[in-house]
Amino acid sequence: MALKTQDSPIIPCVNCPLQHVAGLRPLTENQIQFMAGFKQGELYVAKGAQMLSQGVVSPHLYSVLQGVLFRFKTMEDGRRQIVNFLFPGDMVGLQGAMEDPLQHGVEAITEARVCIFQRERFLELFGTHPRLGFDVAWLAARQETSLDEHLTSVGRRTARERIAWLALFLFLRGRATGLTGRTYLNIALTQAQIADTIGLSIVHTNKTLQALRKANIIEWTADRIGIHDLQAAIEYAKYDLQPESPRPFI
Amino acid sequence: MALKTQDSPIIPCVNCPLQHVAGLRPLTENQIQFMAGFKQGELYVAKGAQMLSQGVVSPHLYSVLQGVLFRFKTMEDGRRQIVNFLFPGDMVGLQGAMEDPLQHGVEAITEARVCIFQRERFLELFGTHPRLGFDVAWLAARQETSLDEHLTSVGRRTARERIAWLALFLFLRGRATGLTGRTYLNIALTQAQIADTIGLSIVHTNKTLQALRKANIIEWTADRIGIHDLQAAIEYAKYDLQPESPRPFI
DNA sequence: CGAGCTTTTGACGGTAGTCAACTGCGGTGG
DNA sequence: CCACCGCAGTTGACTACCGTCAAAAGCTCG
């Protein structure tokens, strides 16, 4: 896959690579035309860079064109919780887009590229392209079900289940957006990030990861997630696999 | 407040009581007219009754007219996680409304009353009333930030903080929808429900509740939540208080 | 080659889960 | 009318999972 680098030119919507991702529902000609006018620019985000900060009022709305990012909240005393991961096609800053300050930060796990849209023209989108508006609501609802699962994972799964669950979640989400290969998803999460996602301490995350490795359930190294027996992993994690209709994207 | 009972007639949208709730942004004449046609009926849900079950494909879309409900997920082995609470004006089944089977159940905490809308006419709403479509997206986004907070609570707060946090959350949410009085919110949560919300065992929930009672932080009895010193409780729970613009409702 | 980060390890303590039994309460039926 | 049942709440004992602390090892980068 030819990755765009920091210096590559802005991708016109007409050539949007997301149009050809198997897990995403392509836009119509008409919709692409509109999006081309709606799109204000593009933002390159370096791996590990923070794209948005908690508390700021963002004048923009974004969607992920390339790469993987995560949303996180930090408490005043420094405790951090990663709440969600953003894959290609996901919207960023919808919450903040409704005039209130952003209640979470956004950071890139991989090198990433996001489209920038104008917030003040957002209502217009609903007026002139109801289907796109519907899709926005659809995406928001989908994020919500994703959070539901994350929450039950943190609230009700054991440490091992949680880690296996997270590996599967990322793996499958990557597969739906064309990032996951046959058995591997190339993504570099630190153990601190894993810990902050599933609500464990770093030390215990480390020990649990080792146990999972020994048990041959998942192969999670510094730079990739490997799952050799998908079915076994799903059962181990008690992953709630669901038939997904292809996602829309903006 | 005059509560409607099971036998009271269906409330026409023109007289929608939510129009006068301080925390909600009233609909315009025009919007009410549309909603009146969009509304298909009303559903009375007895206290403790399950309104929707996990796994079903719901042909409808709902919004809460009166009462408080919660959404929950259950794992195959019975572990349960309450993911969200639904107060007047909240939408129910948005996730499921997008064609996929519902991934959570919905149960009423109090006697409740919900409006029933037709799912197949949902897209039409976006076409003819963009502002309402926008509001749907807004509500979904808001639910998401609510889940964000819930997730950081379960993932990163101590048991005491979690319970105090939940009390505050319900208390304030009730206040925004006119349910909370000066110092009390009349709502009957069992300790099992509290436990399933914050990811603790029942026993430990019980002991933590007692500790909080002794410490005089919150007064949480079988049928109501009392908070005497709001500021103190907020600090204790490390509650992330945010100025909220009035919610739209559908 | 050293600074700084991530990962790893071991020891220890505390928070939270499990088990089991008992209390209290409202509802039901004999 | 009251015994009995079932459910919610409570208690204590024991266990184990997980967090904290501290230190070392491995890596990457300047």
Coordinates of C-alpha atoms (C1' of nucleotides) in Angstrom, one line a residue:
Chain A
M1 CA 0.0 0.0 0.0
A2 CA 1.4 3.4 -1.0
L3 CA 1.4 5.5 2.1
K4 CA 1.2 9.2 1.7
T5 CA 4.0 11.1 3.4
Q6 CA 4.0 14.4 5.1
D7 CA 4.8 16.3 1.9
S8 CA 2.4 14.7 -0.5
P9 CA -0.3 16.9 -1.9
I10 CA -3.8 17.1 -0.7
I11 CA -6.0 14.3 -2.0
P12 CA -9.0 15.5 -3.9
C13 CA -12.2 13.9 -2.8
V14 CA -12.7 12.6 -6.3
N15 CA -9.8 10.3 -5.7
C16 CA -10.6 9.5 -2.1
P17 CA -9.0 6.2 -1.3
L18 CA -11.7 5.3 1.1
Q19 CA -14.0 4.8 -1.9
H20 CA -12.4 1.5 -2.5
V21 CA -12.1 0.1 1.0
A22 CA -14.1 -3.1 1.2
G23 CA -15.7 -2.4 4.6
L24 CA -16.8 1.1 3.6
R25 CA -19.8 2.1 1.6
P26 CA -18.7 4.3 -1.3
L27 CA -20.2 7.7 -1.8
T28 CA -22.2 8.7 -4.9
E29 CA -20.9 11.0 -7.5
N30 CA -23.2 13.7 -6.2
Q31 CA -22.1 13.3 -2.6
I32 CA -18.4 13.4 -3.6
Q33 CA -19.0 16.6 -5.4
F34 CA -20.4 18.1 -2.3
M35 CA -17.7 16.8 0.0
A36 CA -15.1 18.2 -2.3
G37 CA -16.6 21.6 -1.6
F38 CA -17.1 20.9 2.0
K39 CA -13.5 19.8 2.6
Q40 CA -11.4 22.6 3.7
G41 CA -8.0 21.0 3.8
E42 CA -6.0 18.1 5.1
L43 CA -4.0 17.6 8.2
Y44 CA -1.0 15.5 8.5
V45 CA -0.4 14.0 12.0
A46 CA 2.9 12.5 12.9
K47 CA 3.0 9.2 14.7
G48 CA 2.6 9.9 18.4
A49 CA 1.5 13.5 17.9
Q50 CA -1.4 15.0 19.6
M51 CA -3.9 16.3 17.1
L52 CA -6.5 17.8 19.5
S53 CA -6.3 18.7 23.2
Q54 CA -8.9 18.3 25.8
G55 CA -10.7 21.6 26.6
V56 CA -10.2 23.5 23.4
V57 CA -13.0 24.6 21.3
S58 CA -12.3 23.3 17.9
P59 CA -13.5 25.3 14.9
H60 CA -13.3 22.2 12.8
L61 CA -14.6 18.8 12.2
Y62 CA -12.4 16.0 10.9
S63 CA -12.6 12.6 9.5
V64 CA -9.8 10.1 9.3
L65 CA -8.4 9.6 5.8
Q66 CA -5.5 7.4 6.7
G67 CA -4.0 5.9 9.8
V68 CA -5.2 5.1 13.3
L69 CA -5.7 7.5 16.2
F70 CA -7.3 7.4 19.6
R71 CA -9.4 9.6 21.8
F72 CA -8.6 9.9 25.5
K73 CA -9.6 11.7 28.6
T74 CA -7.2 12.8 31.3
M75 CA -8.1 13.5 34.9
E76 CA -6.6 16.4 36.7
D77 CA -4.3 14.1 38.7
G78 CA -3.0 12.6 35.5
R79 CA -5.0 9.4 35.3
R80 CA -5.7 8.7 31.7
Q81 CA -8.4 6.7 29.9
I82 CA -8.3 5.9 26.2
V83 CA -11.9 5.8 25.2
N84 CA -11.9 4.9 21.6
F85 CA -9.9 4.3 18.5
L86 CA -10.4 6.0 15.2
F87 CA -9.9 4.2 11.9
P88 CA -10.2 5.5 8.4
G89 CA -13.7 6.8 7.7
D90 CA -14.4 7.7 11.4
M91 CA -15.3 11.2 12.3
V92 CA -13.3 13.2 14.8
G93 CA -14.6 15.9 17.0
L94 CA -18.3 15.4 16.4
Q95 CA -18.8 16.0 20.1
G96 CA -16.9 19.2 20.1
A97 CA -18.5 20.2 16.8
M98 CA -21.6 21.1 18.7
E99 CA -20.2 24.2 20.1
D100 CA -19.0 22.9 23.4
P101 CA -15.3 22.5 24.3
L102 CA -13.8 19.2 23.5
Q103 CA -13.7 16.8 26.4
H104 CA -11.0 14.6 25.1
G105 CA -7.7 14.7 23.4
V106 CA -6.9 12.9 20.1
E107 CA -3.5 11.4 19.4
A108 CA -2.1 9.4 16.5
I109 CA -0.9 5.9 16.9
T110 CA 0.4 5.7 13.4
E111 CA 1.2 8.4 11.0
A112 CA -2.2 9.8 10.0
R113 CA -4.0 12.1 7.7
V114 CA -7.3 13.6 8.4
C115 CA -9.7 15.7 6.3
I116 CA -10.7 19.1 7.7
F117 CA -14.3 20.3 7.4
Q118 CA -15.9 23.6 8.3
R119 CA -17.9 23.4 11.3
E120 CA -20.2 26.3 10.5
R121 CA -21.2 24.6 7.2
F122 CA -22.1 21.4 9.0
L123 CA -25.7 22.2 9.4
E124 CA -25.8 22.9 5.7
L125 CA -24.7 19.4 5.0
F126 CA -27.8 18.1 6.8
G127 CA -30.0 20.5 4.7
T128 CA -28.6 19.7 1.2
H129 CA -27.6 16.1 1.6
P130 CA -29.9 14.4 4.0
R131 CA -28.3 11.0 3.3
L132 CA -25.0 12.3 4.5
G133 CA -26.6 13.8 7.6
F134 CA -28.1 10.4 8.2
D135 CA -24.7 8.8 7.8
V136 CA -23.2 11.2 10.4
A137 CA -25.9 10.1 12.8
W138 CA -25.2 6.5 11.8
L139 CA -21.5 6.9 12.5
A140 CA -22.2 8.5 15.9
A141 CA -24.5 5.7 16.8
R142 CA -21.9 3.1 15.8
Q143 CA -19.3 4.8 17.9
E144 CA -21.7 4.5 20.7
T145 CA -22.1 0.8 20.3
S146 CA -18.4 0.5 20.1
L147 CA -18.1 2.3 23.4
D148 CA -20.7 0.0 24.9
E149 CA -18.6 -2.9 24.2
H150 CA -15.5 -1.2 25.5
L151 CA -17.3 -0.3 28.6
T152 CA -18.5 -3.9 29.3
S153 CA -15.0 -5.0 28.7
V154 CA -13.5 -2.7 31.3
G155 CA -16.4 -3.2 33.7
R156 CA -16.9 -6.9 33.5
R157 CA -14.1 -8.8 31.8
T158 CA -11.0 -10.2 33.5
A159 CA -7.6 -8.8 32.7
R160 CA -6.8 -11.6 30.2
E161 CA -10.2 -11.3 28.5
R162 CA -9.8 -7.6 28.3
I163 CA -6.4 -7.7 26.5
A164 CA -7.6 -10.5 24.2
W165 CA -10.7 -8.5 23.5
L166 CA -8.7 -5.4 22.7
A167 CA -6.5 -7.3 20.3
L168 CA -9.5 -8.6 18.5
F169 CA -11.2 -5.3 18.4
L170 CA -8.3 -3.6 16.8
F171 CA -7.6 -6.5 14.6
L172 CA -11.1 -6.7 13.2
R173 CA -11.5 -3.0 13.0
G174 CA -8.3 -2.9 11.0
R175 CA -9.6 -5.6 8.8
A176 CA -12.8 -3.7 8.0
T177 CA -10.7 -0.8 6.9
G178 CA -8.2 -2.7 4.9
L179 CA -5.3 -2.3 7.4
T180 CA -5.1 -5.9 8.7
G181 CA -3.4 -8.6 6.7
R182 CA -4.0 -12.3 6.8
T183 CA -2.9 -12.7 10.4
Y184 CA -1.3 -9.4 11.4
L185 CA -2.2 -5.8 12.0
N186 CA 0.8 -3.6 12.0
I187 CA 0.2 -1.2 14.7
A188 CA 2.6 -0.1 17.5
L189 CA 0.8 0.3 20.8
T190 CA 2.8 0.8 24.0
Q191 CA 1.9 -1.2 27.0
A192 CA 1.0 2.1 28.7
Q193 CA -1.5 2.7 26.0
I194 CA -2.9 -0.7 26.3
A195 CA -3.2 -0.3 30.1
D196 CA -5.0 3.0 29.7
T197 CA -7.4 1.5 27.3
I198 CA -8.5 -1.4 29.4
G199 CA -8.2 0.1 32.8
L200 CA -5.2 -1.7 34.2
S201 CA -1.9 -0.7 35.6
I202 CA 1.2 -0.9 33.3
V203 CA 2.8 -3.6 35.3
H204 CA -0.2 -5.9 35.4
T205 CA -0.8 -5.3 31.7
N206 CA 2.7 -6.5 31.1
K207 CA 2.3 -9.6 33.1
T208 CA -1.0 -10.4 31.5
L209 CA 0.4 -9.9 28.1
Q210 CA 3.1 -12.4 28.8
A211 CA 0.6 -14.9 30.0
L212 CA -1.4 -14.6 26.8
R213 CA 1.7 -15.0 24.8
K214 CA 2.6 -18.2 26.6
A215 CA -0.9 -19.5 26.2
N216 CA -0.6 -18.8 22.5
I217 CA -3.8 -16.9 22.3
I218 CA -2.5 -13.7 20.7
E219 CA 0.8 -12.6 19.6
W220 CA 1.1 -8.9 20.6
T221 CA 4.6 -7.4 20.1
A222 CA 5.8 -3.9 20.2
D223 CA 4.8 -3.2 16.6
R224 CA 2.1 -5.6 15.6
I225 CA -0.8 -7.7 16.7
G226 CA -1.0 -11.3 15.4
I227 CA -3.9 -13.6 15.7
H228 CA -3.4 -17.1 14.3
D229 CA -6.6 -18.8 15.4
L230 CA -9.3 -16.2 15.1
Q231 CA -12.1 -18.5 16.4
A232 CA -10.1 -19.5 19.4
A233 CA -9.3 -15.9 20.3
I234 CA -12.9 -14.9 19.9
E235 CA -14.0 -17.6 22.3
Y236 CA -11.3 -16.8 24.8
A237 CA -12.1 -13.1 24.9
K238 CA -15.8 -13.8 24.8
Y239 CA -15.8 -11.4 22.0
D240 CA -19.3 -10.4 20.9
L241 CA -18.9 -10.8 17.1
Q242 CA -21.6 -9.2 15.1
P243 CA -22.4 -9.1 11.4
E244 CA -21.6 -5.5 10.4
S245 CA -23.2 -3.7 7.5
P246 CA -20.6 -1.7 5.7
R247 CA -20.0 1.6 7.3
P248 CA -20.7 4.9 5.6
F249 CA -18.0 7.5 5.8
I250 CA -17.7 11.2 5.4
Chain B
M1 CA -45.7 16.9 39.1
A2 CA -48.7 15.1 37.7
L3 CA -47.4 11.7 36.6
K4 CA -49.3 10.0 33.9
T5 CA -50.4 6.5 34.7
Q6 CA -50.7 3.5 32.6
D7 CA -54.2 4.3 31.5
S8 CA -53.8 7.9 30.6
P9 CA -54.3 8.7 26.9
I10 CA -51.6 9.4 24.5
I11 CA -50.1 12.8 24.8
P12 CA -50.3 14.7 21.5
C13 CA -47.0 16.4 20.5
V14 CA -48.6 19.7 20.7
N15 CA -48.9 19.3 24.4
C16 CA -45.5 17.7 24.8
P17 CA -44.4 18.2 28.4
L18 CA -40.8 18.3 27.4
Q19 CA -41.4 21.6 25.7
H20 CA -41.3 23.2 29.1
V21 CA -38.4 21.5 30.7
A22 CA -35.7 24.0 31.5
G23 CA -32.8 21.9 30.4
L24 CA -34.3 21.1 27.0
R25 CA -34.5 23.3 24.0
P26 CA -38.1 23.6 22.8
L27 CA -39.1 22.6 19.3
T28 CA -40.5 25.1 16.9
E29 CA -44.2 25.1 15.8
N30 CA -43.2 23.6 12.5
Q31 CA -41.1 20.9 14.1
I32 CA -43.8 19.9 16.4
Q33 CA -46.2 19.5 13.5
F34 CA -43.8 17.2 11.9
M35 CA -43.2 15.2 15.0
A36 CA -46.9 14.8 15.5
G37 CA -47.1 13.0 12.2
F38 CA -43.9 11.1 12.8
K39 CA -45.0 9.8 16.2
Q40 CA -46.7 6.5 15.8
G41 CA -47.8 5.9 19.4
E42 CA -46.7 5.7 22.9
L43 CA -45.4 2.9 25.1
Y44 CA -46.0 2.6 28.8
V45 CA -43.2 0.7 30.6
A46 CA -43.8 -0.5 34.1
K47 CA -41.1 0.1 36.7
G48 CA -38.5 -2.7 36.4
A49 CA -39.9 -3.9 33.1
Q50 CA -37.7 -4.7 30.1
M51 CA -38.6 -2.6 27.2
L52 CA -36.2 -4.0 24.6
S53 CA -34.1 -7.1 24.5
Q54 CA -30.6 -7.6 23.3
G55 CA -30.5 -9.2 19.9
V56 CA -33.9 -8.3 18.5
V57 CA -34.3 -6.2 15.4
S58 CA -36.5 -3.4 16.5
P59 CA -38.7 -1.9 13.8
H60 CA -39.0 1.2 15.9
L61 CA -37.2 4.1 17.2
Y62 CA -38.1 5.6 20.6
S63 CA -37.6 8.6 22.7
V64 CA -38.2 9.0 26.4
L65 CA -41.2 11.1 27.3
Q66 CA -41.2 10.4 31.0
G67 CA -39.2 8.4 33.5
V68 CA -35.7 7.0 33.6
L69 CA -34.4 3.8 31.9
F70 CA -31.1 2.2 31.3
R71 CA -29.3 0.4 28.6
F72 CA -27.3 -2.7 29.4
K73 CA -25.4 -5.5 27.8
T74 CA -25.3 -9.1 29.1
M75 CA -22.5 -11.6 28.3
E76 CA -23.4 -15.2 27.6
D77 CA -22.3 -16.3 31.1
G78 CA -24.6 -13.7 32.7
R79 CA -22.2 -10.9 33.5
R80 CA -24.0 -7.7 33.0
Q81 CA -22.9 -4.1 32.3
I82 CA -25.2 -1.1 32.5
V83 CA -23.9 1.2 29.9
N84 CA -26.1 4.2 30.0
F85 CA -29.1 5.9 31.5
L86 CA -31.9 7.4 29.6
F87 CA -33.6 10.5 30.8
P88 CA -36.5 12.4 29.2
G89 CA -35.7 13.6 25.7
D90 CA -33.1 10.9 25.1
M91 CA -33.4 8.7 22.1
V92 CA -33.7 4.9 22.5
G93 CA -32.6 2.4 19.9
L94 CA -30.8 4.7 17.6
Q95 CA -28.1 2.1 17.3
G96 CA -30.6 -0.6 16.4
A97 CA -32.4 1.9 14.1
M98 CA -29.7 1.5 11.6
E99 CA -30.8 -2.0 10.5
D100 CA -28.7 -4.1 12.7
P101 CA -29.9 -6.1 15.7
L102 CA -29.9 -4.3 19.0
Q103 CA -26.8 -5.1 21.0
H104 CA -28.3 -4.1 24.4
G105 CA -31.4 -4.4 26.4
V106 CA -33.4 -1.5 27.8
E107 CA -35.1 -1.6 31.2
A108 CA -37.1 1.0 33.1
I109 CA -35.9 2.2 36.5
T110 CA -39.0 4.2 37.2
E111 CA -42.4 3.9 35.6
A112 CA -41.8 5.3 32.1
R113 CA -43.4 6.4 28.9
V114 CA -41.8 6.5 25.5
C115 CA -42.8 7.8 22.2
I116 CA -42.7 5.4 19.3
F117 CA -41.5 6.5 15.9
Q118 CA -41.4 4.7 12.6
R119 CA -38.0 3.6 11.6
E120 CA -38.6 3.6 7.9
R121 CA -39.6 7.2 7.9
F122 CA -36.4 8.1 9.8
L123 CA -34.5 9.1 6.7
E124 CA -37.4 11.3 5.7
L125 CA -36.9 13.2 8.9
F126 CA -33.4 14.1 7.7
G127 CA -34.7 15.2 4.3
T128 CA -37.5 17.4 5.4
H129 CA -36.3 18.7 8.7
P130 CA -32.5 19.0 8.6
R131 CA -32.4 20.7 11.9
L132 CA -34.1 17.7 13.5
G133 CA -31.6 15.4 11.8
F134 CA -28.8 17.6 13.1
D135 CA -30.3 17.3 16.6
V136 CA -30.4 13.5 16.3
A137 CA -26.7 13.5 15.5
W138 CA -26.2 16.0 18.4
L139 CA -27.9 13.7 20.8
A140 CA -25.9 10.7 19.6
A141 CA -22.7 12.7 20.0
R142 CA -23.8 13.7 23.5
Q143 CA -24.5 10.1 24.5
E144 CA -21.0 9.4 23.3
T145 CA -19.4 12.0 25.6
S146 CA -21.5 10.6 28.4
L147 CA -20.2 7.2 27.7
D148 CA -16.6 8.6 27.6
E149 CA -17.1 9.8 31.1
H150 CA -18.6 6.6 32.3
L151 CA -15.7 4.7 30.8
T152 CA -13.1 6.7 32.5
S153 CA -15.0 6.3 35.7
V154 CA -15.0 2.5 35.4
G155 CA -11.5 2.4 34.1
R156 CA -9.7 4.9 36.2
R157 CA -11.6 5.8 39.3
T158 CA -11.5 4.1 42.7
A159 CA -14.6 2.3 44.0
R160 CA -15.6 5.3 46.2
E161 CA -15.0 7.8 43.5
R162 CA -17.1 5.7 41.1
I163 CA -20.1 5.5 43.3
A164 CA -19.9 9.2 44.1
W165 CA -19.5 9.9 40.5
L166 CA -22.5 7.9 39.6
A167 CA -24.6 9.6 42.2
L168 CA -23.6 12.9 40.9
F169 CA -24.2 11.9 37.3
L170 CA -27.7 10.8 38.0
F171 CA -28.4 13.7 40.2
L172 CA -27.3 16.3 37.7
R173 CA -28.9 14.5 34.8
G174 CA -32.1 14.5 36.7
R175 CA -31.7 18.1 37.5
A176 CA -31.3 19.0 33.8
T177 CA -34.5 17.2 33.0
G178 CA -36.5 18.5 35.9
L179 CA -36.6 15.3 38.0
T180 CA -34.2 16.4 40.8
G181 CA -35.4 18.5 43.6
R182 CA -33.3 20.8 45.8
T183 CA -31.2 18.0 47.4
Y184 CA -32.9 14.8 46.3
L185 CA -33.5 12.7 43.2
N186 CA -36.2 10.2 43.8
I187 CA -35.0 7.1 42.0
A188 CA -34.8 3.5 43.2
L189 CA -31.6 1.8 42.1
T190 CA -30.8 -1.6 43.6
Q191 CA -27.2 -2.1 44.7
A192 CA -27.0 -4.8 42.1
Q193 CA -27.8 -2.2 39.4
I194 CA -25.2 0.2 40.9
A195 CA -22.6 -2.6 40.9
D196 CA -23.4 -3.4 37.2
T197 CA -23.0 0.2 36.3
I198 CA -19.7 0.9 37.8
G199 CA -18.1 -2.5 37.4
L200 CA -17.9 -3.8 40.9
S201 CA -19.3 -6.8 42.8
I202 CA -22.5 -6.4 44.8
V203 CA -20.8 -7.0 48.1
H204 CA -18.1 -4.5 47.5
T205 CA -20.6 -2.0 46.3
N206 CA -22.5 -2.4 49.5
K207 CA -19.5 -1.8 51.7
T208 CA -18.4 1.2 49.7
L209 CA -21.8 2.7 49.9
Q210 CA -21.7 2.4 53.6
A211 CA -18.3 4.1 53.7
L212 CA -19.6 7.0 51.7
R213 CA -22.6 7.3 53.9
K214 CA -20.5 7.4 57.0
A215 CA -18.2 10.0 55.4
N216 CA -21.3 12.1 54.7
I217 CA -20.5 12.5 51.1
I218 CA -23.7 11.3 49.6
E219 CA -26.9 9.9 51.0
W220 CA -27.9 7.0 48.8
T221 CA -30.9 5.0 50.1
A222 CA -33.1 2.4 48.5
D223 CA -35.3 5.0 46.9
R224 CA -33.5 8.2 46.5
I225 CA -30.1 10.0 46.1
G226 CA -29.4 12.9 48.3
I227 CA -26.5 15.3 47.9
H228 CA -26.2 18.0 50.5
D229 CA -23.0 19.6 49.6
L230 CA -22.8 19.5 45.8
Q231 CA -19.4 21.2 45.6
A232 CA -17.8 18.8 48.1
A233 CA -19.3 15.8 46.3
I234 CA -17.9 17.1 43.0
E235 CA -14.5 17.4 44.4
Y236 CA -14.6 14.0 46.1
A237 CA -15.7 12.2 42.9
K238 CA -13.4 14.3 40.8
Y239 CA -16.4 14.9 38.7
D240 CA -15.7 16.7 35.4
L241 CA -18.4 19.3 35.6
Q242 CA -19.0 21.0 32.3
P243 CA -21.2 23.8 31.2
E244 CA -23.9 22.2 29.0
S245 CA -25.8 23.9 26.4
P246 CA -29.5 22.9 26.6
R247 CA -30.1 19.6 24.9
P248 CA -32.3 19.2 21.9
F249 CA -34.9 16.5 22.0
I250 CA -36.9 14.5 19.5
Chain C
dC1 C1' 28.0 6.5 24.9
dG2 C1' 24.6 8.3 27.8
dA3 C1' 19.7 10.1 28.2
dG4 C1' 15.2 8.8 28.2
dC5 C1' 11.7 5.8 27.2
dT6 C1' 9.5 1.2 27.2
dT7 C1' 9.6 -3.3 29.0
dT8 C1' 10.5 -6.6 32.5
dT9 C1' 11.0 -8.5 37.1
dG10 C1' 10.3 -9.3 42.1
dA11 C1' 8.4 -8.2 46.5
dC12 C1' 4.7 -6.5 49.1
dG13 C1' 0.3 -4.6 50.3
dG14 C1' -4.4 -3.4 49.5
dT15 C1' -8.5 -3.4 47.0
dA16 C1' -12.0 -6.0 45.5
dG17 C1' -14.1 -10.8 44.5
dT18 C1' -16.2 -15.1 46.2
dC19 C1' -18.5 -17.8 49.5
dA20 C1' -21.7 -18.3 53.0
dA21 C1' -24.9 -17.1 56.2
dC22 C1' -28.1 -14.0 58.3
dT23 C1' -31.4 -10.0 58.5
dG24 C1' -35.3 -7.4 56.9
dC25 C1' -39.1 -6.6 54.2
dG26 C1' -43.1 -7.1 51.2
dG27 C1' -46.1 -10.3 49.0
dT28 C1' -48.7 -14.5 48.7
dG29 C1' -51.3 -18.1 50.0
dG30 C1' -52.8 -21.6 53.4
Chain D
dC1 C1' -53.8 -13.8 60.2
dC2 C1' -49.5 -15.3 59.9
dA3 C1' -46.2 -18.7 58.0
dC4 C1' -43.5 -18.9 54.1
dC5 C1' -41.2 -17.4 50.2
dG6 C1' -38.2 -14.6 47.5
dC7 C1' -35.5 -10.7 46.9
dA8 C1' -32.5 -6.9 48.5
dG9 C1' -29.3 -5.6 51.7
dT10 C1' -25.7 -6.8 55.2
dT11 C1' -21.9 -9.1 57.4
dG12 C1' -17.5 -11.7 58.1
dA13 C1' -13.9 -14.7 56.6
dC14 C1' -10.9 -15.9 53.2
dT15 C1' -8.7 -15.4 48.8
dA16 C1' -6.8 -13.5 44.8
dC17 C1' -6.3 -10.2 41.6
dC18 C1' -4.3 -6.2 40.7
dG19 C1' -1.7 -1.8 42.1
dT20 C1' 2.5 0.3 43.9
dC21 C1' 7.3 0.6 44.5
dA22 C1' 11.7 -0.1 43.1
dA23 C1' 15.2 -1.6 40.2
dA24 C1' 17.2 -3.5 36.2
dA25 C1' 17.3 -4.6 31.4
dG26 C1' 16.7 -3.4 26.6
dC27 C1' 16.0 0.1 22.9
dT28 C1' 16.3 4.2 20.2
dC29 C1' 18.2 8.4 19.3
dG30 C1' 21.1 12.3 19.5

